[in-house]
Amino acid sequence: MPSSSDDRLRSQSPPSNDDDEAAGIYPAHYADRPWLIPGYGSALKIGKLEFVPASGDGDDVASTNTTSKRSGLEVKNTYLSIVLGKRKEALDAAGERSSSAPPVVGEKDGQAESETQTTSLPSTPPPICPECNLPITSTPRKHETSMAHLCSLPHSLPPHHYNRASIGLRYLEEQGWDANARVGLGARGEGITAPIKVKEKKDRLGVGEARMQTEREHRIRQEMLRYMNN
């Protein structure tokens, strides 16, 4: 009965050519490499690849370049025909029609005559802006947005900040005073322009009680100093 070592050696021995050809495995894979152990698997069914050496002729390179350029142009035309479609065809037809049209005789002469007529006519002065007193050399919209025109306009003030619910403001407006006119009180507008800041009075003392309170505190302070000096 053969030993296990003999079976291992027999399994590692290279297969015969008949078995390889029947299985689709070609001995060319390991014929020139006797030091390699024969492999196994589906990759051995592929034949050996024979590489063709590259040629160093310049004519072949030039021919390949021309073919690549030609193929690129064809790809471009195909892409444009897909994307643009009928629009590209209409543009091409219009370009061919304009290129094939004969030149108009006397076109330059007519242009020269029109130029001479325009130069011979007297130039009218541009209109003057009533706000900035400058000539309007461009369109009215551009002139209104120019810096010179904007600087000459009167300054627009923001609306007043007074409380609209104030009874005093309502009374003054009924008497004819305009808060947005920035004019003081009075007939001539020479009075105050801002209302007096009101201070809340939390006590029940009269109008003159504050003066009497300060006099009382001053008298008490003087008595305390006199007592300390004695």
CSV table of N, CA and C in Angstrom, one decimal, residues 99-213:
chain,number,residue,atom,x,y,z
A,99,SER,N,-22.6,83.5,-46.5
A,99,SER,CA,-21.3,83.5,-47.1
A,99,SER,C,-21.5,83.4,-48.7
A,100,SER,N,-22.6,82.8,-49.1
A,100,SER,CA,-22.8,82.7,-50.6
A,100,SER,C,-23.5,83.9,-51.2
A,101,ALA,N,-24.0,84.8,-50.3
A,101,ALA,CA,-24.7,86.0,-50.8
A,101,ALA,C,-23.7,86.9,-51.5
A,102,PRO,N,-24.0,87.5,-52.6
A,102,PRO,CA,-23.1,88.5,-53.3
A,102,PRO,C,-23.0,89.8,-52.5
A,103,PRO,N,-21.9,90.4,-52.5
A,103,PRO,CA,-21.8,91.7,-51.8
A,103,PRO,C,-22.6,92.8,-52.4
A,104,VAL,N,-23.1,93.7,-51.6
A,104,VAL,CA,-24.0,94.8,-52.0
A,104,VAL,C,-23.1,95.9,-52.6
A,105,VAL,N,-23.4,96.3,-53.8
A,105,VAL,CA,-22.7,97.3,-54.5
A,105,VAL,C,-23.1,98.6,-54.0
A,106,GLY,N,-22.1,99.5,-53.6
A,106,GLY,CA,-22.4,100.8,-53.1
A,106,GLY,C,-22.8,100.9,-51.7
A,107,GLU,N,-22.5,99.8,-50.9
A,107,GLU,CA,-22.9,99.8,-49.5
A,107,GLU,C,-21.9,100.8,-48.8
A,108,LYS,N,-20.7,100.7,-49.1
A,108,LYS,CA,-19.7,101.6,-48.4
A,108,LYS,C,-20.0,103.1,-48.8
A,109,ASP,N,-20.3,103.3,-50.1
A,109,ASP,CA,-20.6,104.7,-50.5
A,109,ASP,C,-21.8,105.2,-49.7
A,110,GLY,N,-22.8,104.4,-49.5
A,110,GLY,CA,-24.0,104.9,-48.7
A,110,GLY,C,-23.6,105.2,-47.3
A,111,GLN,N,-22.8,104.4,-46.7
A,111,GLN,CA,-22.3,104.6,-45.3
A,111,GLN,C,-21.5,105.9,-45.3
A,112,ALA,N,-20.7,106.2,-46.2
A,112,ALA,CA,-19.9,107.4,-46.2
A,112,ALA,C,-20.8,108.6,-46.4
A,113,GLU,N,-21.8,108.5,-47.2
A,113,GLU,CA,-22.7,109.7,-47.4
A,113,GLU,C,-23.5,109.9,-46.1
A,114,SER,N,-23.9,108.9,-45.4
A,114,SER,CA,-24.7,109.1,-44.2
A,114,SER,C,-23.8,109.7,-43.1
A,115,GLU,N,-22.5,109.3,-43.1
A,115,GLU,CA,-21.6,109.9,-42.1
A,115,GLU,C,-21.3,111.3,-42.4
A,116,THR,N,-21.2,111.7,-43.7
A,116,THR,CA,-21.0,113.1,-44.0
A,116,THR,C,-22.2,113.9,-43.7
A,117,GLN,N,-23.4,113.3,-43.9
A,117,GLN,CA,-24.6,114.1,-43.5
A,117,GLN,C,-24.7,114.3,-42.0
A,118,THR,N,-24.4,113.3,-41.2
A,118,THR,CA,-24.4,113.4,-39.8
A,118,THR,C,-23.4,114.4,-39.3
A,119,THR,N,-22.2,114.5,-39.9
A,119,THR,CA,-21.2,115.4,-39.5
A,119,THR,C,-21.6,116.8,-39.9
A,120,SER,N,-22.2,117.0,-41.0
A,120,SER,CA,-22.6,118.3,-41.5
A,120,SER,C,-23.7,118.9,-40.7
A,121,LEU,N,-24.6,118.1,-40.1
A,121,LEU,CA,-25.7,118.7,-39.3
A,121,LEU,C,-25.1,119.3,-38.0
A,122,PRO,N,-25.7,120.5,-37.6
A,122,PRO,CA,-25.2,121.1,-36.4
A,122,PRO,C,-25.6,120.3,-35.1
A,123,SER,N,-24.7,120.1,-34.2
A,123,SER,CA,-25.0,119.3,-33.0
A,123,SER,C,-25.8,120.2,-32.0
A,124,THR,N,-26.9,119.6,-31.6
A,124,THR,CA,-27.8,120.3,-30.6
A,124,THR,C,-27.2,120.2,-29.2
A,125,PRO,N,-27.2,121.2,-28.4
A,125,PRO,CA,-26.7,121.1,-27.0
A,125,PRO,C,-27.5,120.2,-26.2
A,126,PRO,N,-26.9,119.5,-25.2
A,126,PRO,CA,-27.7,118.6,-24.4
A,126,PRO,C,-28.6,119.4,-23.4
A,127,PRO,N,-29.6,118.8,-22.9
A,127,PRO,CA,-30.5,119.5,-22.0
A,127,PRO,C,-29.8,119.7,-20.6
A,128,ILE,N,-30.3,120.7,-19.9
A,128,ILE,CA,-29.7,121.0,-18.6
A,128,ILE,C,-30.6,120.5,-17.5
A,129,CYS,N,-30.1,119.9,-16.5
A,129,CYS,CA,-30.9,119.4,-15.4
A,129,CYS,C,-31.3,120.5,-14.5
A,130,PRO,N,-32.5,120.7,-14.1
A,130,PRO,CA,-32.9,121.8,-13.2
A,130,PRO,C,-32.5,121.6,-11.8
A,131,GLU,N,-32.1,120.4,-11.4
A,131,GLU,CA,-31.7,120.2,-10.0
A,131,GLU,C,-30.2,120.5,-9.8
A,132,CYS,N,-29.4,120.0,-10.6
A,132,CYS,CA,-27.9,120.2,-10.5
A,132,CYS,C,-27.3,121.1,-11.5
A,133,ASN,N,-28.1,121.6,-12.4
A,133,ASN,CA,-27.7,122.6,-13.4
A,133,ASN,C,-26.5,122.0,-14.2
A,134,LEU,N,-26.5,120.8,-14.5
A,134,LEU,CA,-25.5,120.1,-15.3
A,134,LEU,C,-26.1,119.5,-16.6
A,135,PRO,N,-25.3,119.5,-17.7
A,135,PRO,CA,-25.9,118.9,-18.9
A,135,PRO,C,-26.1,117.4,-18.8
A,136,ILE,N,-27.2,117.0,-19.3
A,136,ILE,CA,-27.5,115.5,-19.3
A,136,ILE,C,-26.9,114.9,-20.6
A,137,THR,N,-25.7,114.3,-20.4
A,137,THR,CA,-25.0,113.7,-21.6
A,137,THR,C,-25.4,112.2,-21.7
A,138,SER,N,-26.0,111.6,-20.8
A,138,SER,CA,-26.4,110.2,-20.9
A,138,SER,C,-27.9,110.1,-20.7
A,139,THR,N,-28.4,108.9,-20.5
A,139,THR,CA,-29.8,108.7,-20.3
A,139,THR,C,-30.2,109.4,-19.0
A,140,PRO,N,-31.5,109.8,-18.9
A,140,PRO,CA,-32.0,110.4,-17.7
A,140,PRO,C,-31.8,109.6,-16.4
A,141,ARG,N,-32.0,108.3,-16.6
A,141,ARG,CA,-31.9,107.4,-15.4
A,141,ARG,C,-30.4,107.4,-14.9
A,142,LYS,N,-29.5,107.3,-15.8
A,142,LYS,CA,-28.1,107.3,-15.4
A,142,LYS,C,-27.7,108.6,-14.8
A,143,HIS,N,-28.2,109.7,-15.3
A,143,HIS,CA,-27.9,111.0,-14.8
A,143,HIS,C,-28.5,111.2,-13.4
A,144,GLU,N,-29.7,110.6,-13.1
A,144,GLU,CA,-30.3,110.8,-11.8
A,144,GLU,C,-29.5,110.0,-10.7
A,145,THR,N,-28.8,108.9,-11.1
A,145,THR,CA,-28.1,108.1,-10.2
A,145,THR,C,-26.6,108.5,-10.1
A,146,SER,N,-26.2,109.6,-10.8
A,146,SER,CA,-24.8,110.0,-10.7
A,146,SER,C,-24.6,110.8,-9.4
A,147,MET,N,-23.3,110.8,-9.0
A,147,MET,CA,-22.9,111.4,-7.7
A,147,MET,C,-23.2,112.9,-7.7
A,148,ALA,N,-22.9,113.6,-8.8
A,148,ALA,CA,-23.2,115.1,-8.8
A,148,ALA,C,-24.6,115.4,-8.7
A,149,HIS,N,-25.5,114.7,-9.3
A,149,HIS,CA,-26.9,114.9,-9.2
A,149,HIS,C,-27.4,114.6,-7.8
A,150,LEU,N,-27.0,113.5,-7.2
A,150,LEU,CA,-27.4,113.1,-5.8
A,150,LEU,C,-26.9,114.1,-4.8
A,151,CYS,N,-25.7,114.7,-5.0
A,151,CYS,CA,-25.2,115.6,-4.0
A,151,CYS,C,-26.0,117.0,-4.0
A,152,SER,N,-26.5,117.3,-5.2
A,152,SER,CA,-27.2,118.6,-5.3
A,152,SER,C,-28.7,118.5,-4.8
A,153,LEU,N,-29.2,117.3,-4.6
A,153,LEU,CA,-30.6,117.2,-4.1
A,153,LEU,C,-30.6,117.6,-2.6
A,154,PRO,N,-31.8,118.1,-2.2
A,154,PRO,CA,-31.9,118.5,-0.7
A,154,PRO,C,-31.9,117.2,0.2
A,155,HIS,N,-31.3,117.4,1.3
A,155,HIS,CA,-31.2,116.3,2.3
A,155,HIS,C,-32.5,115.9,2.8
A,156,SER,N,-32.8,114.6,2.7
A,156,SER,CA,-34.1,114.1,3.3
A,156,SER,C,-33.8,113.6,4.7
A,157,LEU,N,-34.6,114.2,5.6
A,157,LEU,CA,-34.5,113.9,7.0
A,157,LEU,C,-35.4,112.7,7.4
A,158,PRO,N,-35.0,111.9,8.4
A,158,PRO,CA,-35.9,110.8,8.8
A,158,PRO,C,-37.1,111.3,9.6
A,159,PRO,N,-38.1,110.6,9.7
A,159,PRO,CA,-39.3,111.0,10.5
A,159,PRO,C,-38.9,111.2,12.0
A,160,HIS,N,-39.8,112.0,12.7
A,160,HIS,CA,-39.5,112.3,14.1
A,160,HIS,C,-39.6,111.1,14.9
A,161,HIS,N,-38.9,111.2,16.1
A,161,HIS,CA,-38.9,110.1,17.0
A,161,HIS,C,-39.8,110.2,18.2
A,162,TYR,N,-40.7,111.2,18.1
A,162,TYR,CA,-41.6,111.4,19.3
A,162,TYR,C,-42.7,110.4,19.3
A,163,ASN,N,-43.2,110.2,20.5
A,163,ASN,CA,-44.3,109.2,20.7
A,163,ASN,C,-45.6,109.7,20.0
A,164,ARG,N,-46.1,108.9,19.1
A,164,ARG,CA,-47.3,109.3,18.4
A,164,ARG,C,-48.5,109.3,19.3
A,165,ALA,N,-48.5,108.6,20.4
A,165,ALA,CA,-49.6,108.5,21.3
A,165,ALA,C,-49.6,109.6,22.4
A,166,SER,N,-48.6,110.5,22.3
A,166,SER,CA,-48.5,111.5,23.3
A,166,SER,C,-49.6,112.6,23.2
A,167,ILE,N,-50.2,112.9,24.3
A,167,ILE,CA,-51.3,113.9,24.2
A,167,ILE,C,-50.7,115.3,23.9
A,168,GLY,N,-49.5,115.6,24.4
A,168,GLY,CA,-48.9,116.9,24.1
A,168,GLY,C,-48.5,117.1,22.6
A,169,LEU,N,-48.0,116.0,22.0
A,169,LEU,CA,-47.7,116.1,20.6
A,169,LEU,C,-49.0,116.2,19.8
A,170,ARG,N,-50.0,115.5,20.2
A,170,ARG,CA,-51.3,115.7,19.5
A,170,ARG,C,-51.9,117.1,19.6
A,171,TYR,N,-51.7,117.7,20.7
A,171,TYR,CA,-52.2,119.1,20.9
A,171,TYR,C,-51.4,120.0,20.1
A,172,LEU,N,-50.1,119.9,20.0
A,172,LEU,CA,-49.3,120.8,19.2
A,172,LEU,C,-49.6,120.6,17.7
A,173,GLU,N,-49.8,119.4,17.3
A,173,GLU,CA,-50.2,119.2,15.9
A,173,GLU,C,-51.5,119.8,15.5
A,174,GLU,N,-52.4,119.8,16.5
A,174,GLU,CA,-53.7,120.4,16.3
A,174,GLU,C,-53.6,122.0,16.2
A,175,GLN,N,-52.6,122.5,16.9
A,175,GLN,CA,-52.3,123.9,16.8
A,175,GLN,C,-51.5,124.4,15.5
A,176,GLY,N,-51.1,123.4,14.7
A,176,GLY,CA,-50.4,123.7,13.5
A,176,GLY,C,-48.9,123.4,13.5
A,177,TRP,N,-48.4,122.8,14.6
A,177,TRP,CA,-47.0,122.6,14.6
A,177,TRP,C,-46.6,121.3,13.9
A,178,ASP,N,-45.6,121.3,13.1
A,178,ASP,CA,-45.2,120.1,12.3
A,178,ASP,C,-43.9,119.6,12.9
A,179,ALA,N,-43.9,118.3,13.4
A,179,ALA,CA,-42.7,117.7,14.0
A,179,ALA,C,-41.7,117.4,13.0
A,180,ASN,N,-42.1,117.1,11.8
A,180,ASN,CA,-41.1,116.7,10.8
A,180,ASN,C,-40.5,117.9,10.1
A,181,ALA,N,-40.9,119.1,10.4
A,181,ALA,CA,-40.4,120.3,9.7
A,181,ALA,C,-39.1,120.8,10.4
A,182,ARG,N,-38.7,120.2,11.5
A,182,ARG,CA,-37.5,120.5,12.3
A,182,ARG,C,-37.5,122.0,12.6
A,183,VAL,N,-38.6,122.5,13.0
A,183,VAL,CA,-38.8,123.9,13.4
A,183,VAL,C,-39.2,124.0,14.9
A,184,GLY,N,-38.6,125.0,15.6
A,184,GLY,CA,-39.0,125.1,17.0
A,184,GLY,C,-40.4,125.6,17.3
A,185,LEU,N,-40.7,125.7,18.6
A,185,LEU,CA,-42.0,126.1,19.0
A,185,LEU,C,-42.1,127.6,18.8
A,186,GLY,N,-43.3,128.1,18.8
A,186,GLY,CA,-43.6,129.5,18.7
A,186,GLY,C,-44.0,129.9,17.3
A,187,ALA,N,-44.4,131.2,17.2
A,187,ALA,CA,-44.9,131.7,15.9
A,187,ALA,C,-43.8,131.8,14.9
A,188,ARG,N,-42.6,132.1,15.4
A,188,ARG,CA,-41.4,132.2,14.5
A,188,ARG,C,-40.6,131.0,14.4
A,189,GLY,N,-40.9,130.0,15.2
A,189,GLY,CA,-40.2,128.7,15.1
A,189,GLY,C,-38.9,128.8,15.8
A,190,GLU,N,-38.7,129.7,16.8
A,190,GLU,CA,-37.4,129.9,17.5
A,190,GLU,C,-37.4,129.2,18.8
A,191,GLY,N,-38.4,128.5,19.2
A,191,GLY,CA,-38.5,127.8,20.5
A,191,GLY,C,-37.7,126.5,20.5
A,192,ILE,N,-37.9,125.7,21.5
A,192,ILE,CA,-37.2,124.4,21.6
A,192,ILE,C,-37.8,123.5,20.6
A,193,THR,N,-36.9,122.6,20.1
A,193,THR,CA,-37.3,121.6,19.1
A,193,THR,C,-37.5,120.2,19.7
A,194,ALA,N,-37.0,120.0,20.9
A,194,ALA,CA,-37.1,118.7,21.6
A,194,ALA,C,-37.9,118.9,22.9
A,195,PRO,N,-38.8,118.0,23.2
A,195,PRO,CA,-39.6,118.2,24.4
A,195,PRO,C,-38.7,118.0,25.7
A,196,ILE,N,-39.2,118.6,26.8
A,196,ILE,CA,-38.5,118.6,28.0
A,196,ILE,C,-38.6,117.2,28.6
A,197,LYS,N,-37.5,116.7,29.1
A,197,LYS,CA,-37.5,115.3,29.7
A,197,LYS,C,-38.2,115.4,31.0
A,198,VAL,N,-39.2,114.6,31.1
A,198,VAL,CA,-40.0,114.5,32.3
A,198,VAL,C,-39.4,113.6,33.3
A,199,LYS,N,-39.4,114.0,34.6
A,199,LYS,CA,-38.9,113.1,35.7
A,199,LYS,C,-40.1,112.8,36.6
A,200,GLU,N,-40.2,111.5,36.9
A,200,GLU,CA,-41.4,111.0,37.7
A,200,GLU,C,-41.2,111.5,39.1
A,201,LYS,N,-42.3,112.0,39.7
A,201,LYS,CA,-42.3,112.4,41.1
A,201,LYS,C,-43.1,111.4,41.9
A,202,LYS,N,-42.4,110.7,42.8
A,202,LYS,CA,-43.0,109.6,43.5
A,202,LYS,C,-43.5,109.9,44.9
A,203,ASP,N,-43.2,111.1,45.4
A,203,ASP,CA,-43.7,111.5,46.7
A,203,ASP,C,-44.9,112.4,46.6
A,204,ARG,N,-45.5,112.8,47.7
A,204,ARG,CA,-46.7,113.6,47.8
A,204,ARG,C,-46.4,115.1,48.3
A,205,LEU,N,-45.1,115.5,48.2
A,205,LEU,CA,-44.8,116.8,48.7
A,205,LEU,C,-45.2,117.8,47.7
A,206,GLY,N,-45.3,119.1,48.1
A,206,GLY,CA,-45.7,120.1,47.3
A,206,GLY,C,-44.5,120.6,46.4
A,207,VAL,N,-44.8,121.7,45.7
A,207,VAL,CA,-43.7,122.2,44.8
A,207,VAL,C,-42.6,122.8,45.6
A,208,GLY,N,-42.8,123.5,46.6
A,208,GLY,CA,-41.7,124.2,47.4
A,208,GLY,C,-41.2,123.3,48.5
A,209,GLU,N,-41.7,122.1,48.7
A,209,GLU,CA,-41.2,121.2,49.8
A,209,GLU,C,-39.8,120.8,49.6
A,210,ALA,N,-39.3,120.7,48.4
A,210,ALA,CA,-37.9,120.3,48.2
A,210,ALA,C,-37.0,121.3,48.7
A,211,ARG,N,-37.3,122.6,48.6
A,211,ARG,CA,-36.4,123.7,49.1
A,211,ARG,C,-36.4,123.7,50.6
A,212,MET,N,-37.6,123.5,51.2
A,212,MET,CA,-37.7,123.5,52.6
A,212,MET,C,-37.0,122.3,53.2
A,213,GLN,N,-37.0,121.2,52.5
A,213,GLN,CA,-36.3,120.0,53.0
A,213,GLN,C,-34.8,120.2,53.0
